[in-house]
Short mmCIF file of C-alpha atoms and ligand atoms in Angstrom, two decimals:
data_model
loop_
_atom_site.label_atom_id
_atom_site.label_comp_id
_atom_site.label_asym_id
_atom_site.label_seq_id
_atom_site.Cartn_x
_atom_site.Cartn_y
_atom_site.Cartn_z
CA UNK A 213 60.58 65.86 79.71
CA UNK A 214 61.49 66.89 76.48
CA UNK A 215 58.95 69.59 74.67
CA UNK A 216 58.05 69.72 71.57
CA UNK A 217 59.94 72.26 69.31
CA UNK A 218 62.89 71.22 70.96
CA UNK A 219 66.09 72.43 68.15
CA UNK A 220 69.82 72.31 68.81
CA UNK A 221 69.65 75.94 69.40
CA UNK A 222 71.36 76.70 72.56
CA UNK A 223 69.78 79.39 74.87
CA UNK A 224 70.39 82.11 77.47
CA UNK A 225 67.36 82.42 80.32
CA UNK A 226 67.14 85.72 82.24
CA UNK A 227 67.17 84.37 85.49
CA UNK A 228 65.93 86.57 88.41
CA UNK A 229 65.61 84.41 90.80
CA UNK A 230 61.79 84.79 90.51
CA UNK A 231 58.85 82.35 90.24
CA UNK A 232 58.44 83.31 86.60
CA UNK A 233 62.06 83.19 85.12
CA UNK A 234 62.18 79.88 87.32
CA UNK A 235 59.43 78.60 85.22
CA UNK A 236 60.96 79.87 82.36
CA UNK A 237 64.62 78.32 83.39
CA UNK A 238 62.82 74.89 83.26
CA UNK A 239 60.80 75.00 80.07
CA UNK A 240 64.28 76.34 78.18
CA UNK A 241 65.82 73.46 79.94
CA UNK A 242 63.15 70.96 78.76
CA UNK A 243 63.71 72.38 75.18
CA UNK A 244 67.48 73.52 74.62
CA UNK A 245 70.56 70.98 74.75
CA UNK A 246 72.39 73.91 75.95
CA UNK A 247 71.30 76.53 79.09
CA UNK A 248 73.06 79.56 80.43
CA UNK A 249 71.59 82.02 82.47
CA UNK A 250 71.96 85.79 83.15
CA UNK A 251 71.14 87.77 86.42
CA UNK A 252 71.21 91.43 87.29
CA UNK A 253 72.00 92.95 90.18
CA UNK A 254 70.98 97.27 90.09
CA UNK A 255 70.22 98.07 93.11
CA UNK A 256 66.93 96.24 93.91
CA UNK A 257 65.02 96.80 97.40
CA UNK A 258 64.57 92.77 96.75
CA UNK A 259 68.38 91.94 96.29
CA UNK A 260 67.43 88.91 98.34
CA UNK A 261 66.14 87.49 94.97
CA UNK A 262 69.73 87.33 93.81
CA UNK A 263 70.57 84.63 96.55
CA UNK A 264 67.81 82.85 95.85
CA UNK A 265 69.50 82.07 92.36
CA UNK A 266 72.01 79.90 92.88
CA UNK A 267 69.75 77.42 94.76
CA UNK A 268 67.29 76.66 92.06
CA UNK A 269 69.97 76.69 89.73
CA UNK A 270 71.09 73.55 91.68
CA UNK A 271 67.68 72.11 92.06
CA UNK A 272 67.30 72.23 88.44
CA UNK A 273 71.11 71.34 87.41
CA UNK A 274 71.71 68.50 84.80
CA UNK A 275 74.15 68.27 81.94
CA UNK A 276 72.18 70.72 79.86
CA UNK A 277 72.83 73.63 82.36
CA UNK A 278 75.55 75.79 81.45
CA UNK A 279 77.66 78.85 83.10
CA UNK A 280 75.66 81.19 85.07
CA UNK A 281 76.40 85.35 84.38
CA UNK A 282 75.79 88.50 86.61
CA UNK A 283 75.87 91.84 85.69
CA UNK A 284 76.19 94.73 87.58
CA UNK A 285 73.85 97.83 86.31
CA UNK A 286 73.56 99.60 90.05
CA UNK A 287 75.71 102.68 89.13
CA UNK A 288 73.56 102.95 85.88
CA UNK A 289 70.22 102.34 87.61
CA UNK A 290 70.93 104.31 90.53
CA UNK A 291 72.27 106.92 88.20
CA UNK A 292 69.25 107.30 86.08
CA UNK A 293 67.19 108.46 89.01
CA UNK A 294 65.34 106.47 92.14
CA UNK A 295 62.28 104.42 91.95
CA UNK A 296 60.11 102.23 94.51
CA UNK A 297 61.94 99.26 92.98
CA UNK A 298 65.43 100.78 93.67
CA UNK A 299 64.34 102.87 97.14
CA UNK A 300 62.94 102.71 99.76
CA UNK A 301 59.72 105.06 99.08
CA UNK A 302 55.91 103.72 99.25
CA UNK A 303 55.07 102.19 96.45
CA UNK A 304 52.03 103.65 94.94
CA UNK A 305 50.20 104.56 91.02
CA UNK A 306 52.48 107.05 89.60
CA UNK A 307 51.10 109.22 86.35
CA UNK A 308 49.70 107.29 83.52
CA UNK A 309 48.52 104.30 85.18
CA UNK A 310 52.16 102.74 86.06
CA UNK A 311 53.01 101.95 89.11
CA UNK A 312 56.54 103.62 90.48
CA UNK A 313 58.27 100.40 90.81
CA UNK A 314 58.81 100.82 86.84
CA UNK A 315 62.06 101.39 86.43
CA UNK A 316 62.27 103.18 82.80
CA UNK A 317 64.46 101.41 80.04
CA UNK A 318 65.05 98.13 82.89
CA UNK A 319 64.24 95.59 80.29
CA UNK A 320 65.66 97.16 77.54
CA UNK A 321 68.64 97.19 79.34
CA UNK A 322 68.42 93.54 80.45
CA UNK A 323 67.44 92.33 77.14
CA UNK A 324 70.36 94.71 75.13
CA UNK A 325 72.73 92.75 78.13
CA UNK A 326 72.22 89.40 77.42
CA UNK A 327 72.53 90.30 73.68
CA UNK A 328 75.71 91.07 74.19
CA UNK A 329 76.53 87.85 76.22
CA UNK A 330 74.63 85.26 74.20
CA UNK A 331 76.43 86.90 71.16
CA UNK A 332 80.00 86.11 72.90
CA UNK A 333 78.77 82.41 74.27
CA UNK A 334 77.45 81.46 70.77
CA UNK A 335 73.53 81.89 72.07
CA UNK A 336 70.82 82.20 69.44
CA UNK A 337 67.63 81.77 72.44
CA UNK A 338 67.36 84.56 74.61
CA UNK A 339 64.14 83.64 77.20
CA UNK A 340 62.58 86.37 79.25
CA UNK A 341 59.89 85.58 81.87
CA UNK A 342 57.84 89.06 80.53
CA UNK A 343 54.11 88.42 80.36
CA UNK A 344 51.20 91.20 79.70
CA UNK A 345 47.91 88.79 80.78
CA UNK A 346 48.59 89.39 84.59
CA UNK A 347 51.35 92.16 85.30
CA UNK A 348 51.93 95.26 86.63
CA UNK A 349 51.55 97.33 83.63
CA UNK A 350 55.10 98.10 83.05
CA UNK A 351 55.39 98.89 78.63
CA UNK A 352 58.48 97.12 78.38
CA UNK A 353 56.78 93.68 79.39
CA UNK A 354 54.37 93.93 76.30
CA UNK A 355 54.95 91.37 73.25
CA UNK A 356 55.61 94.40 70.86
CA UNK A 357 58.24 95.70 73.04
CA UNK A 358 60.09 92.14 73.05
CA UNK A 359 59.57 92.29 69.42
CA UNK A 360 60.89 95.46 68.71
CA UNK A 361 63.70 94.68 71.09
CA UNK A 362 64.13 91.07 68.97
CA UNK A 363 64.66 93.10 65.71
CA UNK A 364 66.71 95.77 67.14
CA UNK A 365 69.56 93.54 68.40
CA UNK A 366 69.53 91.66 65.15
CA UNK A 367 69.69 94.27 63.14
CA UNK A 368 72.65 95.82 65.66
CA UNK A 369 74.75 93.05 66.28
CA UNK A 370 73.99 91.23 62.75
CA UNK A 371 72.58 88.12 64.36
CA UNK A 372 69.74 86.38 64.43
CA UNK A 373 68.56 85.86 67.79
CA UNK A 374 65.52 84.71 68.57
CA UNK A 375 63.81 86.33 71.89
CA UNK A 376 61.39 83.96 73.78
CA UNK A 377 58.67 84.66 76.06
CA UNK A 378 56.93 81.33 76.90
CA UNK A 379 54.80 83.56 79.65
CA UNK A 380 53.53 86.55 77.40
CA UNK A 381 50.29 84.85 77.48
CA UNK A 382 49.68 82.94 80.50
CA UNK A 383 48.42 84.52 83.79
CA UNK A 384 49.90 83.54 87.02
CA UNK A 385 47.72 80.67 87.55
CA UNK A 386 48.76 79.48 84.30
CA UNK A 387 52.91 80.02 84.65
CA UNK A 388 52.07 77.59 87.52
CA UNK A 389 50.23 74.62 86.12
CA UNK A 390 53.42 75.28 83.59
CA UNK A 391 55.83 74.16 86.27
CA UNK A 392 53.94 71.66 87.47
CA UNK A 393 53.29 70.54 83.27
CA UNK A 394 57.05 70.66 82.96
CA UNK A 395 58.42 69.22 86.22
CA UNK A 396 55.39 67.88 88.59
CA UNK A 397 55.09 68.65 91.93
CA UNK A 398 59.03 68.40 92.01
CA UNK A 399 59.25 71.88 90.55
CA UNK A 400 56.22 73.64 91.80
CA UNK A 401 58.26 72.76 95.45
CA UNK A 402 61.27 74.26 94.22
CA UNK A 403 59.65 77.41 93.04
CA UNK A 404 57.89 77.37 96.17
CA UNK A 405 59.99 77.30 98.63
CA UNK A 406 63.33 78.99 97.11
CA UNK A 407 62.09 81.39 94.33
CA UNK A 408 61.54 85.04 95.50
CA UNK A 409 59.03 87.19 94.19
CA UNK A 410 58.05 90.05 96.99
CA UNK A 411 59.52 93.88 95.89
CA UNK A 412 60.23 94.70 99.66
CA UNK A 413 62.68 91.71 100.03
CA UNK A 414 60.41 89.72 102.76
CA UNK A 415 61.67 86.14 102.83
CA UNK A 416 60.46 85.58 106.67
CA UNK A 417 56.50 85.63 106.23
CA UNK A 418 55.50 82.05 104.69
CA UNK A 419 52.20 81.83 103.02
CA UNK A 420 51.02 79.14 101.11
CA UNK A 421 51.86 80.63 97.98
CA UNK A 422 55.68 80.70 98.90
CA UNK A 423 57.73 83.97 100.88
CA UNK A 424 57.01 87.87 100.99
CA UNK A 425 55.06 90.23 102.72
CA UNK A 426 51.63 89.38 101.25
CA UNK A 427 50.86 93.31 100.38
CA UNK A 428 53.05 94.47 97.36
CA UNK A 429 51.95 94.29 93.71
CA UNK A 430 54.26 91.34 93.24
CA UNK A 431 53.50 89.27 96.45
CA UNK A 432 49.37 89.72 95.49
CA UNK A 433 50.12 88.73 91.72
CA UNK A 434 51.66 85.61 92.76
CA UNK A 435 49.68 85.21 95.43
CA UNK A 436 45.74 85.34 93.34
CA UNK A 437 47.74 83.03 90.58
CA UNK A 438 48.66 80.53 93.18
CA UNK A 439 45.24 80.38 94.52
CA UNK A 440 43.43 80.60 91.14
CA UNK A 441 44.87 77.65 90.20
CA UNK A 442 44.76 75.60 93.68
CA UNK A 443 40.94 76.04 93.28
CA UNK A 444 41.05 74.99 89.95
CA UNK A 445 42.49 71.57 91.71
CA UNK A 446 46.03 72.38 90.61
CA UNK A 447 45.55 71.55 86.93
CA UNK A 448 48.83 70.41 84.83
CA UNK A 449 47.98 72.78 81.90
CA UNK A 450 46.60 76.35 82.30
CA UNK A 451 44.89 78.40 79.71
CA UNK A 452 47.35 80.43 77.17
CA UNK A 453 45.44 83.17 75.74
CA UNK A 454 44.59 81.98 71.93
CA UNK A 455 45.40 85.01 69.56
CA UNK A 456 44.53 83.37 66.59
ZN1 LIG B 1298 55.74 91.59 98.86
#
Protein backbone atom coordinates (compact mmCIF):
# COMPACT_ATOMS: atom_id res chain seq x y z
CA UNK A 1 0.00 0.00 0.00
CA UNK A 2 1.39 3.03 -1.07
CA UNK A 3 0.94 6.23 1.49
CA UNK A 4 0.33 9.31 0.75
CA UNK A 5 3.37 11.73 0.69
CA UNK A 6 5.15 9.13 -0.92
CA UNK A 7 8.50 11.26 -2.88
CA UNK A 8 11.45 9.66 -4.63
CA UNK A 9 13.41 10.38 -1.60
CA UNK A 10 15.20 7.32 -0.60
CA UNK A 11 15.44 6.54 3.19
CA UNK A 12 17.47 4.93 5.98
CA UNK A 13 15.14 3.23 9.00
CA UNK A 14 16.85 2.65 12.38
CA UNK A 15 16.03 -0.75 12.73
CA UNK A 16 16.26 -2.35 16.24
CA UNK A 17 14.70 -5.16 15.81
CA UNK A 18 11.82 -3.78 17.96
CA UNK A 19 8.01 -3.59 17.57
CA UNK A 20 8.29 0.13 16.96
CA UNK A 21 11.20 0.50 14.36
CA UNK A 22 9.33 -2.63 12.77
CA UNK A 23 6.38 -0.44 12.38
CA UNK A 24 8.42 2.18 11.31
CA UNK A 25 10.48 -0.22 8.68
CA UNK A 26 7.02 -0.79 7.02
CA UNK A 27 5.48 2.67 6.82
CA UNK A 28 9.13 3.93 5.20
CA UNK A 29 8.68 0.98 3.00
CA UNK A 30 5.07 1.90 2.04
CA UNK A 31 6.42 5.48 1.30
CA UNK A 32 10.16 5.39 -0.06
CA UNK A 33 11.18 3.64 -3.50
CA UNK A 34 14.36 3.06 -1.78
CA UNK A 35 14.94 1.37 2.06
CA UNK A 36 18.11 0.71 3.96
CA UNK A 37 18.31 0.06 7.40
CA UNK A 38 20.79 0.61 10.29
CA UNK A 39 21.22 -1.48 13.57
CA UNK A 40 23.40 -1.06 16.62
CA UNK A 41 24.87 -3.39 18.55
CA UNK A 42 26.55 -1.59 22.25
CA UNK A 43 26.36 -3.87 24.51
CA UNK A 44 22.59 -4.36 25.20
CA UNK A 45 21.31 -6.84 28.09
CA UNK A 46 18.61 -7.48 25.07
CA UNK A 47 21.24 -8.33 22.27
CA UNK A 48 18.67 -10.95 21.38
CA UNK A 49 16.85 -8.03 19.58
CA UNK A 50 19.70 -7.97 17.09
CA UNK A 51 18.76 -11.57 15.81
CA UNK A 52 15.50 -10.82 15.63
CA UNK A 53 16.47 -8.35 12.70
CA UNK A 54 17.25 -10.19 10.01
CA UNK A 55 13.93 -12.14 10.13
CA UNK A 56 11.53 -9.32 9.72
CA UNK A 57 13.77 -7.89 7.36
CA UNK A 58 12.83 -10.99 5.26
CA UNK A 59 9.21 -10.94 6.14
CA UNK A 60 9.03 -7.52 4.90
CA UNK A 61 11.63 -7.86 1.82
CA UNK A 62 10.51 -6.60 -1.70
CA UNK A 63 12.41 -4.72 -4.35
CA UNK A 64 12.27 -1.50 -2.38
CA UNK A 65 14.44 -2.96 0.49
CA UNK A 66 17.92 -2.11 0.29
CA UNK A 67 21.39 -3.13 2.16
CA UNK A 68 21.09 -3.62 5.76
CA UNK A 69 24.12 -1.79 8.17
CA UNK A 70 25.42 -2.61 11.77
CA UNK A 71 27.44 -0.68 13.81
CA UNK A 72 29.35 -1.50 16.59
CA UNK A 73 29.28 1.28 19.58
CA UNK A 74 30.01 -1.44 22.62
CA UNK A 75 33.57 -0.13 23.38
CA UNK A 76 32.03 3.46 23.34
CA UNK A 77 28.93 2.54 25.36
CA UNK A 78 30.60 0.38 27.68
CA UNK A 79 33.24 3.02 27.94
CA UNK A 80 31.04 5.84 28.90
CA UNK A 81 30.00 4.10 32.08
CA UNK A 82 27.28 1.08 32.88
CA UNK A 83 23.61 1.35 32.87
CA UNK A 84 20.52 -1.14 33.46
CA UNK A 85 20.31 -1.22 29.66
CA UNK A 86 24.02 -2.24 29.26
CA UNK A 87 24.30 -4.40 32.84
CA UNK A 88 23.02 -6.47 34.56
CA UNK A 89 21.78 -4.24 37.69
CA UNK A 90 17.90 -3.86 38.75
CA UNK A 91 16.37 -1.62 36.88
CA UNK A 92 14.77 1.02 38.91
CA UNK A 93 13.87 5.35 38.89
CA UNK A 94 17.20 6.88 38.94
CA UNK A 95 17.40 10.91 39.90
CA UNK A 96 15.19 13.20 38.01
CA UNK A 97 12.45 11.00 37.11
CA UNK A 98 14.49 8.73 34.43
CA UNK A 99 14.67 5.48 34.68
CA UNK A 100 18.50 3.89 34.65
CA UNK A 101 18.02 2.07 31.50
CA UNK A 102 18.77 5.67 29.86
CA UNK A 103 21.75 5.40 28.42
CA UNK A 104 23.03 9.23 28.10
CA UNK A 105 23.83 10.57 24.48
CA UNK A 106 22.35 6.75 22.95
CA UNK A 107 20.25 8.46 20.39
CA UNK A 108 22.38 11.12 19.65
CA UNK A 109 24.78 8.73 18.87
CA UNK A 110 22.47 6.56 16.76
CA UNK A 111 21.02 9.41 14.97
CA UNK A 112 24.82 11.27 14.37
CA UNK A 113 25.55 7.29 12.94
CA UNK A 114 23.20 6.94 10.43
CA UNK A 115 24.03 10.56 9.35
CA UNK A 116 27.06 9.53 8.48
CA UNK A 117 25.82 6.40 6.52
CA UNK A 118 22.80 7.85 4.74
CA UNK A 119 25.27 10.70 3.73
CA UNK A 120 27.68 7.94 2.02
CA UNK A 121 24.51 5.77 0.49
CA UNK A 122 22.94 8.98 -1.00
CA UNK A 123 19.98 8.94 1.91
CA UNK A 124 18.01 12.13 2.45
CA UNK A 125 15.11 10.09 5.06
CA UNK A 126 16.48 9.12 8.18
CA UNK A 127 13.28 7.30 10.28
CA UNK A 128 13.57 6.75 13.97
CA UNK A 129 10.87 4.81 15.90
CA UNK A 130 11.25 7.71 18.99
CA UNK A 131 7.85 8.61 20.38
CA UNK A 132 7.11 10.89 23.68
CA UNK A 133 3.01 9.95 24.07
CA UNK A 134 3.86 6.52 25.76
CA UNK A 135 7.69 6.10 26.68
CA UNK A 136 9.95 5.78 29.24
CA UNK A 137 10.89 9.29 29.71
CA UNK A 138 14.24 9.16 28.18
CA UNK A 139 15.01 13.36 26.75
CA UNK A 140 16.49 12.19 23.72
CA UNK A 141 13.09 10.57 22.48
CA UNK A 142 11.33 14.07 22.62
CA UNK A 143 10.37 15.83 19.13
CA UNK A 144 12.71 18.83 20.03
CA UNK A 145 15.56 16.62 20.54
CA UNK A 146 15.00 14.95 16.94
CA UNK A 147 14.72 18.42 15.79
CA UNK A 148 17.65 19.78 17.16
CA UNK A 149 19.44 16.64 16.11
CA UNK A 150 17.73 17.25 12.32
CA UNK A 151 19.39 20.75 12.17
CA UNK A 152 22.59 19.81 13.69
CA UNK A 153 23.60 17.19 11.08
CA UNK A 154 22.53 19.51 8.33
CA UNK A 155 24.21 22.16 9.33
CA UNK A 156 27.47 19.64 10.00
CA UNK A 157 27.57 17.61 7.11
CA UNK A 158 25.95 20.40 4.67
CA UNK A 159 22.97 18.26 3.78
CA UNK A 160 19.64 18.35 4.00
CA UNK A 161 18.32 15.43 5.65
CA UNK A 162 15.17 15.12 6.71
CA UNK A 163 14.66 13.10 10.20
CA UNK A 164 11.28 11.22 10.50
CA UNK A 165 9.44 10.07 13.40
CA UNK A 166 6.08 8.66 12.19
CA UNK A 167 5.60 7.45 16.12
CA UNK A 168 6.33 10.82 18.05
CA UNK A 169 2.71 11.01 18.51
CA UNK A 170 1.06 7.80 18.69
CA UNK A 171 0.90 5.66 21.90
CA UNK A 172 1.48 2.03 21.77
CA UNK A 173 -1.97 1.15 21.00
CA UNK A 174 -1.76 3.43 18.20
CA UNK A 175 1.92 2.22 16.58
CA UNK A 176 -0.23 -0.97 16.43
CA UNK A 177 -3.43 -0.22 14.60
CA UNK A 178 -0.41 1.47 12.36
CA UNK A 179 0.86 -1.95 11.40
CA UNK A 180 -2.15 -3.39 11.03
CA UNK A 181 -3.27 0.21 8.77
CA UNK A 182 -0.13 -0.44 6.77
CA UNK A 183 0.09 -4.23 6.36
CA UNK A 184 -3.19 -6.05 7.95
CA UNK A 185 -3.04 -8.73 10.08
CA UNK A 186 0.01 -9.91 7.88
CA UNK A 187 2.24 -7.48 9.73
CA UNK A 188 0.78 -7.25 13.14
CA UNK A 189 1.86 -11.37 12.97
CA UNK A 190 5.21 -10.53 11.99
CA UNK A 191 5.74 -7.99 14.67
CA UNK A 192 4.24 -10.39 16.88
CA UNK A 193 5.86 -13.18 16.77
CA UNK A 194 9.58 -12.10 15.64
CA UNK A 195 10.01 -8.45 16.89
CA UNK A 196 11.68 -8.15 20.38
CA UNK A 197 10.91 -5.60 22.73
CA UNK A 198 11.72 -6.93 26.55
CA UNK A 199 15.16 -5.04 28.16
CA UNK A 200 16.16 -8.36 29.99
CA UNK A 201 16.40 -10.32 26.65
CA UNK A 202 13.36 -12.88 27.50
CA UNK A 203 12.29 -14.47 24.22
CA UNK A 204 10.92 -17.82 26.05
CA UNK A 205 7.74 -16.39 27.97
CA UNK A 206 4.87 -15.93 25.19
CA UNK A 207 2.09 -13.64 26.05
CA UNK A 208 -0.41 -12.51 23.86
CA UNK A 209 1.20 -9.39 23.21
CA UNK A 210 4.33 -11.18 21.65
CA UNK A 211 7.87 -12.41 23.84
CA UNK A 212 9.55 -11.02 27.16
CA UNK A 213 9.30 -11.30 30.66
CA UNK A 214 6.04 -9.36 31.20
CA UNK A 215 7.71 -7.06 34.14
CA UNK A 216 10.22 -4.50 32.59
CA UNK A 217 9.28 -0.97 31.49
CA UNK A 218 9.46 -2.12 27.90
CA UNK A 219 7.58 -5.53 28.12
CA UNK A 220 4.50 -3.45 30.20
CA UNK A 221 4.60 -0.56 27.48
CA UNK A 222 4.02 -2.94 24.80
CA UNK A 223 2.13 -4.98 26.66
CA UNK A 224 -0.96 -2.03 27.94
CA UNK A 225 -0.64 -0.81 24.02
CA UNK A 226 -1.38 -4.25 22.77
CA UNK A 227 -4.28 -4.62 25.02
CA UNK A 228 -5.56 -1.02 24.70
CA UNK A 229 -6.09 -1.53 21.36
CA UNK A 230 -7.43 -5.34 21.37
CA UNK A 231 -10.28 -3.85 23.51
CA UNK A 232 -10.75 -1.21 21.28
CA UNK A 233 -11.59 -4.32 18.73
CA UNK A 234 -8.22 -3.96 17.02
CA UNK A 235 -9.03 -0.78 15.11
CA UNK A 236 -7.00 -0.10 11.67
CA UNK A 237 -6.26 3.57 12.63
CA UNK A 238 -5.31 4.76 16.16
CA UNK A 239 -5.47 8.23 17.48
CA UNK A 240 -2.25 10.57 16.64
CA UNK A 241 -2.18 13.28 19.06
CA UNK A 242 -3.50 16.56 17.02
CA UNK A 243 -1.04 19.50 17.84
CA UNK A 244 -2.65 21.88 15.82
ZN1 LIG B 1 10.71 -7.51 29.68
Amino acid sequence: MTQPGRTEDAALVLFSGGQDSATCLAWALARYPRVETVGFRYGQRHAVELECREPVRQALAGERLGPDHVVDLTATIAGLGETAMTADIAIEMGQGGLPNTFVPGRNLLFLTCAAAIAYRRGLRRIVAGVCETDYSGYPDCRDDTVKAMQLALNLGMQRRFVLETPLMWRDKAATWALAMALGGNVLVDVILERTHTCYLGNRTERHAWGFGCGTCPACQLRAQGWERWVAAGRPASGPVRDLS
